[in-house]
Tab-separated table of C-alpha atoms in Angstrom:
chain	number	residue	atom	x	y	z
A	48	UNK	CA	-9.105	46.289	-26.046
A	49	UNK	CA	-9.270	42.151	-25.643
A	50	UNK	CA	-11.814	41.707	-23.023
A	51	UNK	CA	-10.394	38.648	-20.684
A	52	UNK	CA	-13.842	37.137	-19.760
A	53	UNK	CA	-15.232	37.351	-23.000
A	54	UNK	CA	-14.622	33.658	-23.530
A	55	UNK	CA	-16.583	33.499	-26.777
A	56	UNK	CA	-13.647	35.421	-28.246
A	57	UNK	CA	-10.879	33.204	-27.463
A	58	UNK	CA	-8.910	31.133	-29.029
A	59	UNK	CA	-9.241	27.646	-27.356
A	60	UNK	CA	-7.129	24.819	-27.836
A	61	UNK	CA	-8.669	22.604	-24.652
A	62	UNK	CA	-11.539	20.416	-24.780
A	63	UNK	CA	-14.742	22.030	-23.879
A	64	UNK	CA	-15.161	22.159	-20.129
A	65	UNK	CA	-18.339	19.853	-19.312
A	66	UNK	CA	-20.051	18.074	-16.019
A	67	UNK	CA	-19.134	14.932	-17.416
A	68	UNK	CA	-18.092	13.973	-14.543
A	69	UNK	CA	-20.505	15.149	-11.929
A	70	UNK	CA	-23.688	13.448	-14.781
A	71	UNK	CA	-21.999	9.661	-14.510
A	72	UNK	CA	-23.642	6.838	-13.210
A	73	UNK	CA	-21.569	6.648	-10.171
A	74	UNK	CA	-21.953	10.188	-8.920
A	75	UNK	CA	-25.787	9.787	-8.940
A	76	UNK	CA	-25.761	6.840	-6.899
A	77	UNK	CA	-22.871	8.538	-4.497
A	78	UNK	CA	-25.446	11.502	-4.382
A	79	UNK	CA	-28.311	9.076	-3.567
A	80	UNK	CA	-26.899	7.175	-1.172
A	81	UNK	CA	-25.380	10.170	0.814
A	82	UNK	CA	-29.148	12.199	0.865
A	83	UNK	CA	-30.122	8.340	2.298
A	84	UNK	CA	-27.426	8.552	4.524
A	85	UNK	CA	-28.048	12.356	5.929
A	86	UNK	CA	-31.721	12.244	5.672
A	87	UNK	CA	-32.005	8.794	8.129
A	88	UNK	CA	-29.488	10.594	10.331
A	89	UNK	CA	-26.197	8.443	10.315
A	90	UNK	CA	-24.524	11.394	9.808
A	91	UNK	CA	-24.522	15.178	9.217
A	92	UNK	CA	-23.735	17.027	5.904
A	93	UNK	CA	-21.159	18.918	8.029
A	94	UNK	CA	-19.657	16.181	9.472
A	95	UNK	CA	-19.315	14.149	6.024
A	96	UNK	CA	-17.954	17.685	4.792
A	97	UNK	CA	-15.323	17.889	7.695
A	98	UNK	CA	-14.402	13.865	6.932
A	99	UNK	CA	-13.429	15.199	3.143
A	100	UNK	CA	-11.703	17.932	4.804
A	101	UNK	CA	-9.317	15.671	6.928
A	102	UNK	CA	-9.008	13.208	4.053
A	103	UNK	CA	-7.741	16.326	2.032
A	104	UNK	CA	-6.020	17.867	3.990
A	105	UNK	CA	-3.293	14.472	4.469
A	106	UNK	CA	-0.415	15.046	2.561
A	107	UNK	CA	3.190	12.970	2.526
A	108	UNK	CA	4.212	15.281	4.727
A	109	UNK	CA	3.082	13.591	7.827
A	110	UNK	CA	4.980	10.127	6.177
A	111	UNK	CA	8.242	12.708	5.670
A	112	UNK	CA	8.008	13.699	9.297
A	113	UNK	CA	7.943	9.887	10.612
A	114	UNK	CA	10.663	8.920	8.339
A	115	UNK	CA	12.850	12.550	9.587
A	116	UNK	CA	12.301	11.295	13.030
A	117	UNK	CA	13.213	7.371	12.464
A	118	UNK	CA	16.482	8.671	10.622
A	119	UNK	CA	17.981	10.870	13.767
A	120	UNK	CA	16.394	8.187	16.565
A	121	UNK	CA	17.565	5.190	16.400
A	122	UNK	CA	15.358	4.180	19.323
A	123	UNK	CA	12.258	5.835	17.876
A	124	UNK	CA	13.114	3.526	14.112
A	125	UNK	CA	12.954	0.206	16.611
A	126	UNK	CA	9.954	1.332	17.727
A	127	UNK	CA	8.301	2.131	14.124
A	128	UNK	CA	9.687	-1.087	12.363
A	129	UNK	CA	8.507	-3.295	15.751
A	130	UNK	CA	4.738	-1.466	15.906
A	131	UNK	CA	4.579	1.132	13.279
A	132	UNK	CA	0.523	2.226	14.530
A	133	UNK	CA	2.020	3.334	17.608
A	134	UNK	CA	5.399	5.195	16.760
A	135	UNK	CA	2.909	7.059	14.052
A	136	UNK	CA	0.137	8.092	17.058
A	137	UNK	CA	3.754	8.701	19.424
A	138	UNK	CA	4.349	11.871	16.716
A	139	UNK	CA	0.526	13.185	17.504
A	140	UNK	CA	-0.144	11.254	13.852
A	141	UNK	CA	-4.189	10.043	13.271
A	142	UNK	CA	-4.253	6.655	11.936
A	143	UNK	CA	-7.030	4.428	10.703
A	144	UNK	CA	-8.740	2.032	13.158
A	145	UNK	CA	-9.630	-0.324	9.457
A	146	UNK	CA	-6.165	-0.919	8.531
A	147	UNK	CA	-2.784	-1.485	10.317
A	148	UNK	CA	0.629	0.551	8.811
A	149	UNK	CA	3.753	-1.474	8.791
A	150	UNK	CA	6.621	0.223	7.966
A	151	UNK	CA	9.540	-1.277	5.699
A	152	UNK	CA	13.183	-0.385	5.990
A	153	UNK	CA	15.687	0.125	3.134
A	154	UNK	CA	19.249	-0.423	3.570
A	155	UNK	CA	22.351	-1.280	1.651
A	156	UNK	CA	21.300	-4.792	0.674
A	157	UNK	CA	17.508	-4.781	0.374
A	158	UNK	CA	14.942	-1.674	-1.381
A	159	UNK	CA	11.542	-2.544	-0.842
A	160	UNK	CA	8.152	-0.954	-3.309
A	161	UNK	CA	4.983	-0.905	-2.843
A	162	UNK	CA	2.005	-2.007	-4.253
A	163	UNK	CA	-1.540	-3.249	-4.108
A	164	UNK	CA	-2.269	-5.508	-6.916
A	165	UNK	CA	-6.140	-6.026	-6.381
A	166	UNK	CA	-6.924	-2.601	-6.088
A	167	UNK	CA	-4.987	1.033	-4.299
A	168	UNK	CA	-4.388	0.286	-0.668
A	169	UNK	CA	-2.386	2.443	0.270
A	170	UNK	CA	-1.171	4.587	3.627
A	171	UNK	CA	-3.915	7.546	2.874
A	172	UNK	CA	-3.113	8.420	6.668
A	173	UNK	CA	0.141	9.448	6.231
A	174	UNK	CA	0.950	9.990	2.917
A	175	UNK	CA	-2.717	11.286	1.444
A	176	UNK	CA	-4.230	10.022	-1.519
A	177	UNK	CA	-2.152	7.811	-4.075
A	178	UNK	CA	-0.922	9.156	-6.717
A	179	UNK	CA	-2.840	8.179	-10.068
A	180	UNK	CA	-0.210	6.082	-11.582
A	181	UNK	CA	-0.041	4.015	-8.126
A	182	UNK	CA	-4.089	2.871	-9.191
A	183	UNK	CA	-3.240	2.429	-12.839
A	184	UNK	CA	-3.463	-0.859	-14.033
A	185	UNK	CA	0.090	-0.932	-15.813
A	186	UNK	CA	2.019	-0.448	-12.467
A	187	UNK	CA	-0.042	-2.816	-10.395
A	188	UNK	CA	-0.096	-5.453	-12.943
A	189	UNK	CA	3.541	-4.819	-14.335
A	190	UNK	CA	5.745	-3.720	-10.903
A	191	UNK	CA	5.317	-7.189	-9.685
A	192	UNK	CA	6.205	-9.710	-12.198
A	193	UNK	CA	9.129	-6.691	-13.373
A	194	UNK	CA	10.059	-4.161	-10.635
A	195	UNK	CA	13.240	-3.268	-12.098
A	196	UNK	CA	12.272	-2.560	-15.360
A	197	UNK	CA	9.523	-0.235	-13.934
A	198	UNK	CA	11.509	0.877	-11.442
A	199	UNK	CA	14.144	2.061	-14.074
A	200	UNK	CA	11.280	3.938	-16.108
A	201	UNK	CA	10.646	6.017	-11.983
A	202	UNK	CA	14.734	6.794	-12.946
A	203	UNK	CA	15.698	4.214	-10.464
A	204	UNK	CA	18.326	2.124	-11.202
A	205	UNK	CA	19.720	-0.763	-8.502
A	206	UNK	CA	22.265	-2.702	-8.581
A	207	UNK	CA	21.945	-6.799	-8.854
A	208	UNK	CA	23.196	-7.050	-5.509
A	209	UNK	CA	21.100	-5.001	-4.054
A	210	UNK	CA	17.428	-7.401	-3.205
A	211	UNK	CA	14.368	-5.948	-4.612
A	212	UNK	CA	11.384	-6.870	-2.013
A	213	UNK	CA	8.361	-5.627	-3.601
A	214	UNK	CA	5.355	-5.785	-1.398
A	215	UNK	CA	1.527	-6.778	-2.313
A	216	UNK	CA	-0.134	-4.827	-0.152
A	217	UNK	CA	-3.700	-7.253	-0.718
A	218	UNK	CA	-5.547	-7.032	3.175
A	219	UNK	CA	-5.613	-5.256	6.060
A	220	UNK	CA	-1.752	-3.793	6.026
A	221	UNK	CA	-0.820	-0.342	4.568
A	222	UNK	CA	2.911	0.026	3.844
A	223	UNK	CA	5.495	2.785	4.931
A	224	UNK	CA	8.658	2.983	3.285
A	225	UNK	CA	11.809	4.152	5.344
A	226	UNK	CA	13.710	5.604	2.735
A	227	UNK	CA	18.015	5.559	3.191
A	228	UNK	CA	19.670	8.288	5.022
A	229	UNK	CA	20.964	10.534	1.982
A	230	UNK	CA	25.194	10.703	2.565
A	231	UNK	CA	25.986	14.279	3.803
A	232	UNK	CA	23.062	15.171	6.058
A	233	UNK	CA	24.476	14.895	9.333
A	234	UNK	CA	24.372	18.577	9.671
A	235	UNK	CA	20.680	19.045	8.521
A	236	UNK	CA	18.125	19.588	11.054
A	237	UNK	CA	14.559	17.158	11.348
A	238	UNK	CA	12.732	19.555	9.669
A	239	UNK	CA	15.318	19.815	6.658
A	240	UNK	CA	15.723	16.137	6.643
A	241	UNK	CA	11.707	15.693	6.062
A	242	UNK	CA	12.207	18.272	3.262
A	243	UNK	CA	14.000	15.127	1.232
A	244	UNK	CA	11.780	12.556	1.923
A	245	UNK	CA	9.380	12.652	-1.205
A	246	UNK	CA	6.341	10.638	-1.337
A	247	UNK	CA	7.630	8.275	-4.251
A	248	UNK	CA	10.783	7.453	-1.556
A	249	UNK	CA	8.177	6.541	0.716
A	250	UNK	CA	5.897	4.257	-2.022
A	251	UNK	CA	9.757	2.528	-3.028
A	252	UNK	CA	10.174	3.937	-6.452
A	253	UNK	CA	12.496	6.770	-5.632
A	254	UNK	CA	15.450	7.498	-3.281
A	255	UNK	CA	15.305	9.984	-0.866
A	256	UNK	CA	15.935	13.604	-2.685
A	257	UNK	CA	20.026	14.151	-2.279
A	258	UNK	CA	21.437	17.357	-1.234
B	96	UNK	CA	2.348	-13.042	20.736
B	97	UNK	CA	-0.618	-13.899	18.304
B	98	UNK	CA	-2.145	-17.183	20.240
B	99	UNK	CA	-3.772	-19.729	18.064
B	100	UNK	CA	-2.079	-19.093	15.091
B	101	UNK	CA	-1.879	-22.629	12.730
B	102	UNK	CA	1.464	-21.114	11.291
B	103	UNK	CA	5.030	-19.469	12.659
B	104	UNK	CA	7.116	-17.216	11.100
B	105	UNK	CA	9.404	-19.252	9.124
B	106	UNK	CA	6.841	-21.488	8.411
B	107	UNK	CA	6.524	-23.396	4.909
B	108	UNK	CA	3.560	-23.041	3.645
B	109	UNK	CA	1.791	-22.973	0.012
B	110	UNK	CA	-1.668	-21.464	-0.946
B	111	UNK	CA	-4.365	-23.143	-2.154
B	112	UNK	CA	-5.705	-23.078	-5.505
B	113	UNK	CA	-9.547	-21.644	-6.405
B	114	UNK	CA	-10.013	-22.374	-2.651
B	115	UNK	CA	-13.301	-20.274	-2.270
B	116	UNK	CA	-15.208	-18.730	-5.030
B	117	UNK	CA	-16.389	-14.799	-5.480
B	118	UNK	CA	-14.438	-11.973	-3.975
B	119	UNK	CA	-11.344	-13.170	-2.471
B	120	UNK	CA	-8.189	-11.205	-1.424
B	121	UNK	CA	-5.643	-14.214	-3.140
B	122	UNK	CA	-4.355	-13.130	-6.397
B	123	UNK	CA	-4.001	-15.749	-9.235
B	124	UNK	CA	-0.142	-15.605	-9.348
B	125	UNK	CA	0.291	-16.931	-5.987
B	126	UNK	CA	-2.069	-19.307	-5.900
B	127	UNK	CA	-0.387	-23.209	-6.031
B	128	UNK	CA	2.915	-21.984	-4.721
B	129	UNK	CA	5.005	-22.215	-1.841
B	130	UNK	CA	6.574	-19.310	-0.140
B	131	UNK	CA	7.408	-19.050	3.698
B	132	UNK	CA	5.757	-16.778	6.621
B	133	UNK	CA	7.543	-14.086	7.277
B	134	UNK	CA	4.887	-12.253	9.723
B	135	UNK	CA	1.721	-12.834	11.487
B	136	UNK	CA	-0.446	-10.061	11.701
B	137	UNK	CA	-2.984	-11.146	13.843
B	138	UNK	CA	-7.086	-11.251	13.315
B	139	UNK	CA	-8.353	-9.232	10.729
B	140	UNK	CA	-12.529	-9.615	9.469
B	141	UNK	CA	-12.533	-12.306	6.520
B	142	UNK	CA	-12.795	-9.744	3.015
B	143	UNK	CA	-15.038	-12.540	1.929
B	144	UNK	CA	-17.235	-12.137	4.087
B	145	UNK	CA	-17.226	-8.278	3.907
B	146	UNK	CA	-17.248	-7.974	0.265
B	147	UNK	CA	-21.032	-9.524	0.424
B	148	UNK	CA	-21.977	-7.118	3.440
B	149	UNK	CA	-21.997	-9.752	6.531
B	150	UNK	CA	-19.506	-8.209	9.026
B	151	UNK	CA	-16.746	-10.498	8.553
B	152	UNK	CA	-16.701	-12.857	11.406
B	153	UNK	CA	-15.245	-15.248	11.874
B	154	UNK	CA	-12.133	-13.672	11.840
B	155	UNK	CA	-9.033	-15.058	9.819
B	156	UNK	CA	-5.444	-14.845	11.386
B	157	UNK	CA	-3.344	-12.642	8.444
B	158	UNK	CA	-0.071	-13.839	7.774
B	159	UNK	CA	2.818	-12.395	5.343
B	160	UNK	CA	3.946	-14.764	3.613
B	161	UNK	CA	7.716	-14.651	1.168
B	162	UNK	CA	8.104	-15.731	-2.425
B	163	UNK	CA	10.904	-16.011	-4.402
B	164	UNK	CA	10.286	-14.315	-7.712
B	165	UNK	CA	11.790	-16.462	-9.818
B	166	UNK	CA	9.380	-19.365	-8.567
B	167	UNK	CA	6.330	-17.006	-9.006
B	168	UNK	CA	7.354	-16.078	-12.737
B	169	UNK	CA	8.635	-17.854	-15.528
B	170	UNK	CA	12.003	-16.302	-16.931
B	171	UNK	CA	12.234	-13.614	-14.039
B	172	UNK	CA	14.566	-10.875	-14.955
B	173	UNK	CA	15.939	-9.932	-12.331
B	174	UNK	CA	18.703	-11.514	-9.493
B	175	UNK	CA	17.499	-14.673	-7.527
B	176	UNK	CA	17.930	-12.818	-4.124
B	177	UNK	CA	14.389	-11.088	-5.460
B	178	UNK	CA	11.322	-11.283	-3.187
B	179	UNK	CA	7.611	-11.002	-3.136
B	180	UNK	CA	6.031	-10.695	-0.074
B	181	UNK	CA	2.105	-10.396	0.473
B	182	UNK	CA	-0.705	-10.770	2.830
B	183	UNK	CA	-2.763	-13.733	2.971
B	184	UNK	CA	-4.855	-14.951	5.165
B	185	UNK	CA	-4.680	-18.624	7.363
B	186	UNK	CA	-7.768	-20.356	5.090
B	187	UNK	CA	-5.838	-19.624	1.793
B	188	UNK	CA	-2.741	-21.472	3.550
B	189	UNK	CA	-1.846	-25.340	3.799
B	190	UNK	CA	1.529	-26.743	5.408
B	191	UNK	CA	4.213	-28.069	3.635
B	192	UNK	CA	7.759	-29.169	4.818
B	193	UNK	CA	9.808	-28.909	1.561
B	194	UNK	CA	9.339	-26.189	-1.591
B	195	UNK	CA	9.000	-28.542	-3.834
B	196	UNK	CA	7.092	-31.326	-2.127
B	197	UNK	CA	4.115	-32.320	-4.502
């Protein structure tokens, strides 16, 4: 009988799992500076542990239900485009006192995208961590000289007369995009409607999911 | 209403070339060109400052400022009706009343 934990016995194609990672240069100085940090009292292990947890636990999901909401209130969508910060807290949201979110509409004539050139700003509280192709160097460096050839290789295609506005996110300002209304959803319900409102809709290299 | 702002939306205005030196928040690609402001975003802590651990003070007045692409790259792809819009901040900025004044 093939014992399942006797891993000296199977057949491996993977690279050996190492601590790689967790040896670098930059993880010893993370862990030195936090024992620093806990040790002189700024802050508690728990409460740097419960930080990660809320920085974790963000997902696009919040973004999804701030876009559902804009897309069946036309009153609340004023109020995000004129003072985004606000309309987000107005849904029971957390946002970050060290950066402002400014949210971005598409419609028929103009599709905005997102990036951050110098770096990975990015919405983390409302959409979570970027993805890792948002910090790559190719789609910073390449989206804004050439968004529609990138934004072809995403599988979006847009017409000529349609305006691309990308957006260098370089300061203090941490972009929202409000996706279009997919045709046919009159019917669906808020919750539903945040069900097609990926996270790539929200960065500007994807439509809203269709029905 | 942002008070003491030295720029309105709608606003020419071009940045400055190499106009400090170290960190700075201005990529290359904009720098020397004219665009027009588009928002202003208020006071934000000068990232110059930051980046060398002073607390950023003064602070700067950030603006968003509109480029066409095809003045920001050479042989541009895409339709003229393209944009680029990013956030600078008021020091990077100088006034000008036409795009192409020299």
């Amino acid at each position: 009988m093939h014992d399942h934990d006797d891993h000296s016995h199977h057949d491996h194609s993977h690279d050996p799992i190492t601590s790689e990672a967790e040896d670098s240069l930059f993880a010893a100085r993370e862990v030195a500076i936090r024992t620093l940090l806990i040790e002189k009292g700024i802050f508690s292990a728990d409460e740097l542990r419960h930080r990660v947890e809320l920085m974790e636990g963000r997902s696009p999901a919040l973004g999804a239900k701030v876009v559902a909401r804009a897309w069946i209130d036309g009153a609340y969508k004023a109020r995000l485009l004129a003072d985004a910060e606000t309309a987000v807290q107005e849904l029971g949201l957390e946002t970050m006192h060290t950066s402002k979110i400014v949210a971005v509409e598409n419609t028929d004539d103009t599709h905005n995208v997102i990036v951050c050139t110098l770096c990975s700003c990015y919405p983390i509280a409302i959409l979570g961590r970027p993805p890792a192709w948002y910090k790559s160097l190719a789609y910073r460096s390449r989206v804004v000289a050439n968004p529609r050839p990138v934004l072809e290789e995403f599988g979006l295609s847009l017409p000529n007369d349609v305006a691309v506005r990308v957006h260098d996110s370089t300061a203090d300002i941490r972009y929202l995009v409000i996706p279009q209304r997919p045709e046919g959803t009159e019917n669906l319900s808020e919750v539903e409607l945040a069900g097609l409102v990926t996270r790539d809709s929200m960065i500007g290299v994807a439509l809203a999911q269709s029905l | 209403m942002i008070e003491n702002t030295k720029f309105q939306i709608g606003d020419l205005v071009r940045v400055r070339v190499n106009h400090t030196s170290g960190h700075c928040r201005t990529p290359q690609f904009v720098q020397g060109k004219t665009g027009e402001v588009v928002a202003v975003f208020g006071q934000f802590p000068n990232p110059e400052q930051r980046a060398y651990g002073s607390n950023g003070l003064p602070h700067q007045i950030l603006y968003q400022v509109c480029f066409d692409q095809t003045d920001l790259w050479v042989n541009y792809s895409g339709p003229e009706q393209d944009t680029l819009r990013i956030d600078l901040f008021e020091h990077w900025l100088e006034s000008v009343s036409t795009k192409h004044e020299v």
